[in-house]
mmCIF file of C-alpha atoms in Angstrom:
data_model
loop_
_atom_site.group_PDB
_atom_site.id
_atom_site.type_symbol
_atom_site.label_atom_id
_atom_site.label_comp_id
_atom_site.label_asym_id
_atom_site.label_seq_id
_atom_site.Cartn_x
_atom_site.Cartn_y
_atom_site.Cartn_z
ATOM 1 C CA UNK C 10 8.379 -52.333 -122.274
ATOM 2 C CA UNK C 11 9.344 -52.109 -118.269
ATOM 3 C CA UNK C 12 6.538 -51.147 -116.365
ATOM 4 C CA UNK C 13 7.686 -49.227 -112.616
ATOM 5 C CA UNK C 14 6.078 -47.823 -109.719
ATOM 6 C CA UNK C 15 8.118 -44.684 -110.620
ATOM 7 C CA UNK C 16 7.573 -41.964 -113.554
ATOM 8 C CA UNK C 17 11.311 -41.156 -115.577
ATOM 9 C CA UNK C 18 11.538 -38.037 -117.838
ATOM 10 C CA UNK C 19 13.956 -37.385 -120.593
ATOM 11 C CA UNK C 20 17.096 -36.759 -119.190
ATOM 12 C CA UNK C 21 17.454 -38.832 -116.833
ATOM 13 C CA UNK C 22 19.177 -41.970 -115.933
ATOM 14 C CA UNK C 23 18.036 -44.972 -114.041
ATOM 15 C CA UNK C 24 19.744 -48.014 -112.614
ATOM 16 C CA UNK C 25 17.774 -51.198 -113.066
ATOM 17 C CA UNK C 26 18.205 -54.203 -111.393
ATOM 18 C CA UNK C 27 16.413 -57.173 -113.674
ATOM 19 C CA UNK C 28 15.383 -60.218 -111.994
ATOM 20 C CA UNK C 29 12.510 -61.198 -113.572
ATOM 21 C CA UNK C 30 12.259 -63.903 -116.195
ATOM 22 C CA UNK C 31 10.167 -61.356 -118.321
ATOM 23 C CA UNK C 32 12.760 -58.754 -118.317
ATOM 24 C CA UNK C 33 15.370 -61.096 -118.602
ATOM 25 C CA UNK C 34 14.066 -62.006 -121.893
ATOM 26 C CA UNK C 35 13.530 -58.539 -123.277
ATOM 27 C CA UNK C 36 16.894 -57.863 -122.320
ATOM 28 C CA UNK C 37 18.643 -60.775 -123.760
ATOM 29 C CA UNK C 38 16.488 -59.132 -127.129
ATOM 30 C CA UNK C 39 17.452 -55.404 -126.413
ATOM 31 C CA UNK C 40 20.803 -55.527 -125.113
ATOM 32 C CA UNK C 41 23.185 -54.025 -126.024
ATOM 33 C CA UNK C 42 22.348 -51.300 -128.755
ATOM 34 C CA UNK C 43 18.335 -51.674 -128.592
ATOM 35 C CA UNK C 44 16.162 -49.216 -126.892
ATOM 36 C CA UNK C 45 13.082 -50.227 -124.904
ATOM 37 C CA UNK C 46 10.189 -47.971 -123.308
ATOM 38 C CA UNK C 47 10.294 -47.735 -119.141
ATOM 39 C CA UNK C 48 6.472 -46.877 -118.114
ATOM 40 C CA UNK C 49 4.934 -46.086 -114.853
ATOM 41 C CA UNK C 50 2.007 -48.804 -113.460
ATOM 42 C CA UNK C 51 -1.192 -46.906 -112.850
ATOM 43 C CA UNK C 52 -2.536 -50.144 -111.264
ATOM 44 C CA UNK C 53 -1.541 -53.562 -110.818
ATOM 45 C CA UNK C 54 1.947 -54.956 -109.534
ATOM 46 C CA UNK C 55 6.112 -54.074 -110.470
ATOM 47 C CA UNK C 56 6.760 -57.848 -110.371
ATOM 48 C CA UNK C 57 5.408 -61.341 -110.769
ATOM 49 C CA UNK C 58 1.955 -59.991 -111.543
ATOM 50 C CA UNK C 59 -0.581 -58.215 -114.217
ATOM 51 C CA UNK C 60 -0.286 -54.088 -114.413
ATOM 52 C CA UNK C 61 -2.261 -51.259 -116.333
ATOM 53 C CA UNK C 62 0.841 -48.856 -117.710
ATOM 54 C CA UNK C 63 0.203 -45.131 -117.846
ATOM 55 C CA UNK C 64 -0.035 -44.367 -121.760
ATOM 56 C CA UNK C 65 2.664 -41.853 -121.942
ATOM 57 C CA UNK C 66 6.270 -42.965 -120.973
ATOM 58 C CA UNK C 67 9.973 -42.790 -122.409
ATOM 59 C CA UNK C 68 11.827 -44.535 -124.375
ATOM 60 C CA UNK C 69 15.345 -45.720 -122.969
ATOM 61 C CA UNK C 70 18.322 -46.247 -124.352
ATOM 62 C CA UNK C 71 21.021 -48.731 -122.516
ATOM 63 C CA UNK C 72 24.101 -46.954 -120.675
ATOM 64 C CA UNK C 73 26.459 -49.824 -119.332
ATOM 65 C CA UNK C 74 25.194 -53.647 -118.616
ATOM 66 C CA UNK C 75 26.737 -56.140 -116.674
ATOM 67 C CA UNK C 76 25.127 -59.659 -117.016
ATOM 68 C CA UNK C 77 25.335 -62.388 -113.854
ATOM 69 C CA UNK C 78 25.722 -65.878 -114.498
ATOM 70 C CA UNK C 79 22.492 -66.833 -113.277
ATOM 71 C CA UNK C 80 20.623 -64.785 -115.996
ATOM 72 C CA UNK C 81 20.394 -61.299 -113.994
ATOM 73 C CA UNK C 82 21.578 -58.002 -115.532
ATOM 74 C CA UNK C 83 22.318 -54.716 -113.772
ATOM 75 C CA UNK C 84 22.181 -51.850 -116.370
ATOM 76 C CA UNK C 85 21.782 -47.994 -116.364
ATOM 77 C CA UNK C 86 19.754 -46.478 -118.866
ATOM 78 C CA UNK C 87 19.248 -42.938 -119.597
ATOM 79 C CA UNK C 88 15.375 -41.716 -121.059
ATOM 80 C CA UNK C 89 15.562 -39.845 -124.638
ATOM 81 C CA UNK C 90 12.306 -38.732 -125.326
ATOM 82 C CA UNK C 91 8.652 -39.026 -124.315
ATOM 83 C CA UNK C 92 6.845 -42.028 -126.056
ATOM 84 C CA UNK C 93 3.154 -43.046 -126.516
ATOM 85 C CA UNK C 94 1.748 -46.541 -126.152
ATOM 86 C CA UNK C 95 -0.363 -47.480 -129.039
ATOM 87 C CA UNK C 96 -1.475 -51.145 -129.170
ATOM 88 C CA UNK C 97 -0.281 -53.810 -126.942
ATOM 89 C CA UNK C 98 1.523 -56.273 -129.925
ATOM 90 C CA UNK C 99 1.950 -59.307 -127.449
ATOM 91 C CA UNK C 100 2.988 -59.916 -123.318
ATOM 92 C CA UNK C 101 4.237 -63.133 -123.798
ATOM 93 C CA UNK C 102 7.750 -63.312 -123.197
ATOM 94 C CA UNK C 103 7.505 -59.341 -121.998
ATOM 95 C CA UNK C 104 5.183 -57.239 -123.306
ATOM 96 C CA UNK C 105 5.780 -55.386 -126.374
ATOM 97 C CA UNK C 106 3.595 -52.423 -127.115
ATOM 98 C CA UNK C 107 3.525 -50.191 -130.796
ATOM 99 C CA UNK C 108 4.671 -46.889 -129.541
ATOM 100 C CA UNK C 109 5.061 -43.269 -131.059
ATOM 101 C CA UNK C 110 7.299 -40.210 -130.314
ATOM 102 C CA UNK C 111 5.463 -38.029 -128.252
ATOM 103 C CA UNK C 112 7.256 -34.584 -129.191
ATOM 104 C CA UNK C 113 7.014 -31.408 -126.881
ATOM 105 C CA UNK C 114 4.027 -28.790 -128.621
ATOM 106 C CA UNK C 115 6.422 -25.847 -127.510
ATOM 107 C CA UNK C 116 9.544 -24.888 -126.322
ATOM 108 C CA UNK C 117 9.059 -23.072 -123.284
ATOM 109 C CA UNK C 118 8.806 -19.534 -122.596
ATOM 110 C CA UNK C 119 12.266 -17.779 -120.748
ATOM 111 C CA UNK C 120 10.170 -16.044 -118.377
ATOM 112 C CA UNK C 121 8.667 -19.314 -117.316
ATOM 113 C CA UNK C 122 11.598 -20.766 -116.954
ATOM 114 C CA UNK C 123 12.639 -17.925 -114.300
ATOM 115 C CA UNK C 124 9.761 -18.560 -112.704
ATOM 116 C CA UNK C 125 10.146 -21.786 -112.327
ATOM 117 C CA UNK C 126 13.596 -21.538 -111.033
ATOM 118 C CA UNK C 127 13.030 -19.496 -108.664
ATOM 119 C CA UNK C 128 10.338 -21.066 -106.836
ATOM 120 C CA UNK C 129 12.723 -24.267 -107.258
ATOM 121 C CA UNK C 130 15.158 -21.909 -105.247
ATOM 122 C CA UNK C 131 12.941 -21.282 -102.476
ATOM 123 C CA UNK C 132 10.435 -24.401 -102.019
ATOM 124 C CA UNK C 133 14.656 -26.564 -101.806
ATOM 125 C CA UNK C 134 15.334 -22.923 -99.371
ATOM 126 C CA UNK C 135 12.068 -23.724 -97.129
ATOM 127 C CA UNK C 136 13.544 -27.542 -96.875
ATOM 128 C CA UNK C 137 16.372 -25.995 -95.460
ATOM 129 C CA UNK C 138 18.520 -27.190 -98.096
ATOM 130 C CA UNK C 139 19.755 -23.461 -98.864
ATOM 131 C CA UNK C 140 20.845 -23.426 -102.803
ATOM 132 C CA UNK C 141 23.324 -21.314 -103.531
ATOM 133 C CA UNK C 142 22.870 -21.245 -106.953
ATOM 134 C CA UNK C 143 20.567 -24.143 -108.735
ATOM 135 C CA UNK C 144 22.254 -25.604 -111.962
ATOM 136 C CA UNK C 145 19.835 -26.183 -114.769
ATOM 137 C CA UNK C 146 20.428 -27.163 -118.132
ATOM 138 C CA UNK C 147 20.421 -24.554 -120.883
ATOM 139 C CA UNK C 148 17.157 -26.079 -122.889
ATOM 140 C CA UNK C 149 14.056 -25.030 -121.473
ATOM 141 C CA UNK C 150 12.751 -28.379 -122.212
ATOM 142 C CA UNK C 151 15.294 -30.021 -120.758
ATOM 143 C CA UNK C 152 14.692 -27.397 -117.330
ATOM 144 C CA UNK C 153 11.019 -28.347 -117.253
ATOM 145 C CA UNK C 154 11.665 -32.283 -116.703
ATOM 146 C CA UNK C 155 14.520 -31.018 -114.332
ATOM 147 C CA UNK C 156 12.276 -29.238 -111.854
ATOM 148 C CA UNK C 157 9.750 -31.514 -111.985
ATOM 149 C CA UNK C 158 11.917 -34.199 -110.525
ATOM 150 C CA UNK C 159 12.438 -31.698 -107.607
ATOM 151 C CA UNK C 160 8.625 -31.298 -107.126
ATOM 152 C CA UNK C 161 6.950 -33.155 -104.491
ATOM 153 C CA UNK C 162 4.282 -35.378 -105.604
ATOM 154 C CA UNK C 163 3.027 -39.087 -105.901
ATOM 155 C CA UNK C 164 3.389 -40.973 -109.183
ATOM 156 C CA UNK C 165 0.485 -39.794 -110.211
ATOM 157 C CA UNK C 166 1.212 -35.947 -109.610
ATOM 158 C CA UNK C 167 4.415 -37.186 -111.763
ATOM 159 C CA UNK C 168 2.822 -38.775 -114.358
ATOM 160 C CA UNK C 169 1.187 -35.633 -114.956
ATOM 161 C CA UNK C 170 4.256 -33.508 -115.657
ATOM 162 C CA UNK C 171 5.283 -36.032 -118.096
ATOM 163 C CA UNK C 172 1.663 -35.879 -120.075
ATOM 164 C CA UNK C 173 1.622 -32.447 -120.307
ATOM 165 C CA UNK C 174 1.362 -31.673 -124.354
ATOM 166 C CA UNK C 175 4.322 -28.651 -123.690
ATOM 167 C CA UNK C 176 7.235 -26.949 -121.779
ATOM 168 C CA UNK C 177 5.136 -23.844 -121.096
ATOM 169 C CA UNK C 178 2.720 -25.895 -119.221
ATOM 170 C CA UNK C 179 4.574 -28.081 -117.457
ATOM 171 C CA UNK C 180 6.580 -25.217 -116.352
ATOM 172 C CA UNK C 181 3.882 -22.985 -115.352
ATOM 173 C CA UNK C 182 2.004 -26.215 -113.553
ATOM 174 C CA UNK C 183 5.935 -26.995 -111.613
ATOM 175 C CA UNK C 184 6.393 -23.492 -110.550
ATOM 176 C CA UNK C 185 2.757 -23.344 -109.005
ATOM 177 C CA UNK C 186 3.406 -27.140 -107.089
ATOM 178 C CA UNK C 187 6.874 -25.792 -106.251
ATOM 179 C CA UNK C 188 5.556 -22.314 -104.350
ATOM 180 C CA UNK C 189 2.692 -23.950 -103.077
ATOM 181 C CA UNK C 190 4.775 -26.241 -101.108
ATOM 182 C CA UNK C 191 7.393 -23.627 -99.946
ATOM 183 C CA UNK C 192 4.806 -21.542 -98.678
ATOM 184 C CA UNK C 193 3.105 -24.546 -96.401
ATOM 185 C CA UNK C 194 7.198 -25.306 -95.209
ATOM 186 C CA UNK C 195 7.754 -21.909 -94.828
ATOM 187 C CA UNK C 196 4.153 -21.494 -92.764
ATOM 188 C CA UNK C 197 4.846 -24.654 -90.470
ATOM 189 C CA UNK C 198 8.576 -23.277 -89.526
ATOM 190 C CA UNK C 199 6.568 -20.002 -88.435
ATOM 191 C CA UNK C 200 4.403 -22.036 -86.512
ATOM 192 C CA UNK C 201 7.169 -24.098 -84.717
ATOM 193 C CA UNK C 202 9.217 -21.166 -84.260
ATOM 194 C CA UNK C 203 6.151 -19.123 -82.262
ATOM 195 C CA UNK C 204 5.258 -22.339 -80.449
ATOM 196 C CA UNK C 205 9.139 -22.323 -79.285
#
């Protein structure tokens, strides 16, 4: 398992830069077909110390590696599904936790994913980033994890997306965050713009 201070949902990709003798270890074990969980830290420390892991994260599956001669590996790894942490088998070399698929309870609802999209549009509109047209994937599954990487929010607002039991939810709980935010942007540009 590889604990961050970030959350990753299914779909996307992350570079990793492994330094630590931990990780070097689970990667000399993983590499180059194995899969390994990536977990965010609720508490603790990303390296040389003790963490508490979130319960929910993904599991990963290895992209590309390149392996340095002093023991370091650069990788990219791409998330394919929502795992659960079950029992904490052993941390010694890295830990290794029992783990179960964590599947979505429901595909998502079209309308939701309009709505969602929409107040993706605006909220990206309000940071004067001005979206033409927003490309989403066709799976409303797949839509939910994208907006929620747009939202704003700390790891734990994050780590809640990535809990949620289904699409529908995390959809409906996105497009709220999203138009809450673009109507605070939106009220501050007022504000500047009477002040001006």
């Amino acid at each position: 398992m590889f604990a961050l201070h970030t959350v990753l949902y299914p779909g996307q990709s992350l570079r990793l830069h492994v330094f630590e003798e931990r990780y070097r270890r689970m990667m000399a074990d993983v590499l180059p077909d194995g899969r390994f969980a990536v977990v965010a830290i609720r508490t603790g420390r990303e390296v040389g110390g003790p963490y508490e892991p979130y319960a929910v994260g993904v599991a990963a599956e290895p992209l590309e590696h390149r392996r340095f001669d002093d023991g370091r590996y650069e990788l990219e790894a791409t998330a394919v599904g929502r795992v659960r942490l079950i029992d904490l088998l052993s941390d010694h070399p890295y830990p290794r936790w029992s783990v179960e698929p964590f599947a979505e309870a429901d595909e998502g609802d079209p309308a939701l994913v309009a709505m969602a999209a929409e107040a993706a549009r605006k909220y990206l509109s309000s940071m004067g980033d001005q979206p033409t047209d927003l490309e989403l994937p066709d799976d409303a599954v797949a839509v939910s994890y994208a907006l929620a990487r747009v939202a704003p929010g700390l790891v734990p607002d994050r780590q809640a997306y990535l809990e949620m039991p289904g699409t529908s939810e995390r959809l409906h709980q996105v497009a709220r965050s999203l138009a809450r935010e673009a109507s605070l942007l939106e009220a501050l540009r007022r504000r500047r713009e009477g002040e001006g």
